[in-house]
Amino acid sequence: MTESSSEGLEPIPDDERSMSLSHYIPVWWASFIIVQGFATAFFAVYPQGPLNVVQAAVAMAIGAVTSAVFFVLNGRWGYDKGIPFVAQARAAFGTRGAIIPNVVRMLPAVIWLGIGNWIGALAIQSITQTLWGVGNLRLYFVLFLLLNIALAWGGISSIKWFDSIAAGVIIVLLAYTLFTVVSKQGISTQSIEYGGTWGLPFLTIVAAHVGTAMTGALNAADLSRHLEKKRGSWNHILGHLLGVAPAMLYMALVGVIFGTSITTNTQNPVFAIMDVAPNPTVGVAVMVFVLAAQTSSNLTLNLIPTVHVLQDAIGTTWERGLIITSVLSVVTFPWVLFSSEGGIYFLMINAYAVPLGPVLGVLLADYWVFRSGNASIPSLYDKSRDSKFWFIRGFSVTALASVLVGSLASIALLDFSWMVGLPVGFATYVVLRKFDLDERTTEYLSESPAPTAD
């Protein structure tokens, strides 16, 4: 595939990769220096949450590094073979069964797209009310949604350049605001001295922080397939360790600092940023950061995976898929999900991570334990009965059973969600694959006598 005006699903040859490491890392920076990561830390630290400053910082660091490792492990399909997530999923789930992980990835992407657009609208509202005393939140929501569609219309080419430029703007604006806030207001001693906890609430917040990034880790191949193959696997490893972890940690630490600096009753993270700003100029500057950050994350983490799923499922074009995705994001009611109550926010993340963790566990087990990249790429694109990945009528019973078991385990311990579901899904898949469940099921079905007519 050559870099064109749209995104296709076919494998990208090594000599046609369009992103160097110097582009790839800033794209991830721009994707993860976002208000969602800020909000996780903001809701975690006292007085908004149950942790003190040190505990919140440690939780954010664990979450950032863990997320980057998941990107490295699950993005190898795209880097090695040049295939997107929707094709990768067929290896474990079957040519038809891949619809399950596709939908599992698509739903949170649509939710986060809606939330990202709502955050953008809140930022515009803050700017216009600060400068001119007027605002129309519904209008801004629609306008920001249309802006995202326009920027993504050109496929990976437009996304690459916008995110690379936005990364620098985002970092400079946020660093300036952070320096100004800390130098003028400092960090609350109450948040430092607060006892907090290293127990279950701490683990819940770690799980939630990783949960905000796990959706991106699931379809990491969608972007890693565009990365130039140089220095063996090091381009891939460095691209994610330096692109994902530092950006997540930076934004989370900003959330911790802002969370301790709040002196008003504002519990909406976007409005809280404006309240903490020492003057209107700084407030407007940081709202510009919010707009750039939400746009860049929407492009890479929310629009690309959802449109790819639609392309695979209903054969739509890239452009039409953008429109469908954007409409779906509106009906998720993001103004409810991005509530001022942190409990709703964390519940949403842990709820969608129920099947997400087991799916990622299955994909990791399939690649690293059984396949190690040794797969027939043409068979992944062959949806006929002759495909190597047809399994049982297009579905892998092994993968589906593993996701079911992992999801049930996640529901039982919802606050930890993927922390339970991922290892359970991984282990169940390994056991059932070694048991040859798909082969045994096929044999059983073929030996079962056909029903006779009365």
Coordinates of C-alpha atoms in Angstrom, one line a residue, residues 252-421:
A252 CA -0.8 12.2 34.7
L253 CA 1.7 14.2 36.8
V254 CA 0.1 17.4 35.6
G255 CA -3.3 16.0 36.7
V256 CA -1.8 15.3 40.1
I257 CA -0.4 18.8 40.5
F258 CA -3.6 20.5 39.2
G259 CA -5.7 18.3 41.5
T260 CA -3.8 19.4 44.5
S261 CA -4.0 23.1 43.5
I262 CA -7.8 23.4 43.2
T263 CA -9.1 26.0 45.5
T264 CA -12.6 26.1 44.2
N265 CA -15.5 23.7 44.2
T266 CA -15.1 23.0 40.5
Q267 CA -14.9 19.2 39.8
N268 CA -15.0 19.3 36.0
P269 CA -11.3 18.8 35.0
V270 CA -11.6 21.2 32.0
F271 CA -13.1 24.0 34.0
A272 CA -10.7 23.3 36.8
I273 CA -7.8 24.0 34.5
M274 CA -9.2 27.4 33.8
D275 CA -9.9 28.1 37.4
V276 CA -6.3 27.2 38.5
A277 CA -4.8 29.4 35.7
P278 CA -3.4 32.5 37.4
N279 CA -4.8 34.8 34.7
P280 CA -7.1 34.7 31.6
T281 CA -4.2 34.6 29.2
V282 CA -2.7 31.5 30.7
G283 CA -6.2 30.0 30.9
V284 CA -6.9 30.6 27.2
A285 CA -3.4 29.2 26.3
V286 CA -4.1 26.0 28.2
M287 CA -7.5 25.6 26.6
V288 CA -5.8 25.8 23.2
F289 CA -3.6 22.9 24.5
V290 CA -6.8 21.0 25.3
L291 CA -8.2 21.5 21.8
A292 CA -5.0 20.4 20.1
A293 CA -4.6 17.4 22.5
Q294 CA -8.2 16.1 22.0
T295 CA -7.9 16.5 18.3
S296 CA -4.7 14.5 18.0
S297 CA -5.9 11.7 20.3
N298 CA -9.2 11.4 18.5
L299 CA -7.4 10.9 15.2
T300 CA -5.0 8.1 16.3
L301 CA -6.8 6.4 19.1
N302 CA -10.5 6.7 18.2
L303 CA -11.1 7.3 14.5
I304 CA -8.6 5.0 12.9
P305 CA -9.6 1.8 14.8
T306 CA -13.3 2.4 14.5
V307 CA -13.2 3.2 10.8
H308 CA -11.0 0.1 10.1
V309 CA -13.6 -2.1 11.9
L310 CA -16.4 -0.6 9.7
Q311 CA -14.3 -1.1 6.6
D312 CA -13.8 -4.7 7.5
A313 CA -17.4 -5.4 8.7
I314 CA -19.5 -3.5 6.1
G315 CA -17.0 -2.6 3.4
T316 CA -17.4 1.1 3.7
T317 CA -14.9 3.7 2.5
W318 CA -12.6 5.5 4.8
E319 CA -14.4 8.8 4.3
R320 CA -17.9 7.3 4.9
G321 CA -16.6 5.4 7.9
L322 CA -15.5 8.7 9.5
I323 CA -19.0 10.1 9.2
I324 CA -20.6 7.0 10.7
T325 CA -18.1 6.9 13.6
S326 CA -18.7 10.5 14.4
V327 CA -22.5 10.1 14.4
L328 CA -22.2 7.0 16.7
S329 CA -20.0 9.0 19.1
V330 CA -22.8 11.5 19.7
V331 CA -25.3 8.9 20.9
T332 CA -22.9 7.7 23.7
F333 CA -24.0 10.8 25.6
P334 CA -20.4 11.9 26.5
W335 CA -21.7 14.8 28.6
V336 CA -22.9 12.1 31.0
L337 CA -19.9 9.8 30.9
F338 CA -17.4 12.7 31.5
S339 CA -19.2 13.5 34.6
S340 CA -18.1 15.7 37.5
E341 CA -18.3 12.6 39.6
G342 CA -15.1 10.6 39.3
G343 CA -16.9 7.4 40.3
I344 CA -18.8 7.4 37.0
Y345 CA -15.6 8.0 35.0
F346 CA -13.7 5.1 36.7
L347 CA -16.8 2.8 36.4
M348 CA -17.0 3.5 32.7
I349 CA -13.3 2.6 32.2
N350 CA -13.5 -0.6 34.2
A351 CA -16.8 -1.6 32.5
Y352 CA -15.5 -1.5 29.0
A353 CA -12.2 -3.1 30.1
V354 CA -14.2 -6.2 31.1
P355 CA -13.9 -7.9 27.7
L356 CA -10.9 -5.7 26.6
G357 CA -8.4 -7.4 29.0
P358 CA -9.3 -11.0 28.0
V359 CA -9.2 -10.1 24.3
L360 CA -5.7 -8.6 24.7
G361 CA -4.7 -11.6 26.7
V362 CA -5.8 -14.0 23.9
L363 CA -4.0 -12.0 21.2
L364 CA -0.8 -11.9 23.3
A365 CA -0.9 -15.7 24.0
D366 CA -1.7 -16.5 20.3
Y367 CA 1.3 -14.5 19.1
W368 CA 4.0 -15.0 21.7
V369 CA 3.2 -18.6 22.8
F370 CA 2.0 -20.3 19.7
R371 CA 2.7 -18.2 16.6
S372 CA 5.7 -15.9 17.1
G373 CA 4.9 -14.1 13.9
N374 CA 4.7 -17.3 11.9
A375 CA 1.4 -16.8 10.1
S376 CA 0.2 -17.0 6.6
I377 CA -0.7 -13.4 5.7
P378 CA -2.7 -14.3 2.6
S379 CA -4.8 -16.7 4.7
L380 CA -5.7 -13.8 7.0
Y381 CA -7.3 -12.0 4.1
D382 CA -9.0 -15.2 2.8
K383 CA -12.4 -15.4 4.3
S384 CA -13.4 -18.6 2.5
R385 CA -13.7 -22.0 4.1
D386 CA -10.2 -22.8 2.7
S387 CA -8.6 -20.3 4.9
K388 CA -6.1 -21.5 7.5
F389 CA -8.1 -19.4 10.0
W390 CA -11.5 -20.7 9.2
F391 CA -11.5 -22.9 12.4
I392 CA -15.2 -23.8 13.1
R393 CA -17.5 -22.0 10.6
G394 CA -15.1 -19.0 10.8
F395 CA -14.9 -18.9 14.6
S396 CA -12.3 -20.1 17.1
V397 CA -14.1 -21.7 20.0
T398 CA -10.8 -21.6 21.9
A399 CA -10.5 -17.8 21.6
L400 CA -14.2 -17.1 22.3
A401 CA -14.3 -19.4 25.4
S402 CA -11.1 -17.7 26.7
V403 CA -12.7 -14.3 26.4
L404 CA -15.9 -15.5 28.1
V405 CA -14.0 -17.0 31.0
G406 CA -11.8 -13.9 31.3
S407 CA -14.8 -11.5 31.2
L408 CA -16.7 -13.4 33.9
A409 CA -13.6 -13.2 36.1
S410 CA -13.4 -9.4 35.4
I411 CA -17.0 -8.9 36.3
A412 CA -16.5 -10.6 39.6
L413 CA -13.8 -8.1 40.4
L414 CA -14.9 -5.1 38.4
D415 CA -12.7 -2.6 40.1
F416 CA -9.7 -4.4 38.8
S417 CA -11.2 -5.4 35.5
W418 CA -8.4 -6.0 33.0
M419 CA -6.0 -6.9 35.8
V420 CA -8.0 -10.0 36.3
G421 CA -9.4 -10.6 32.8

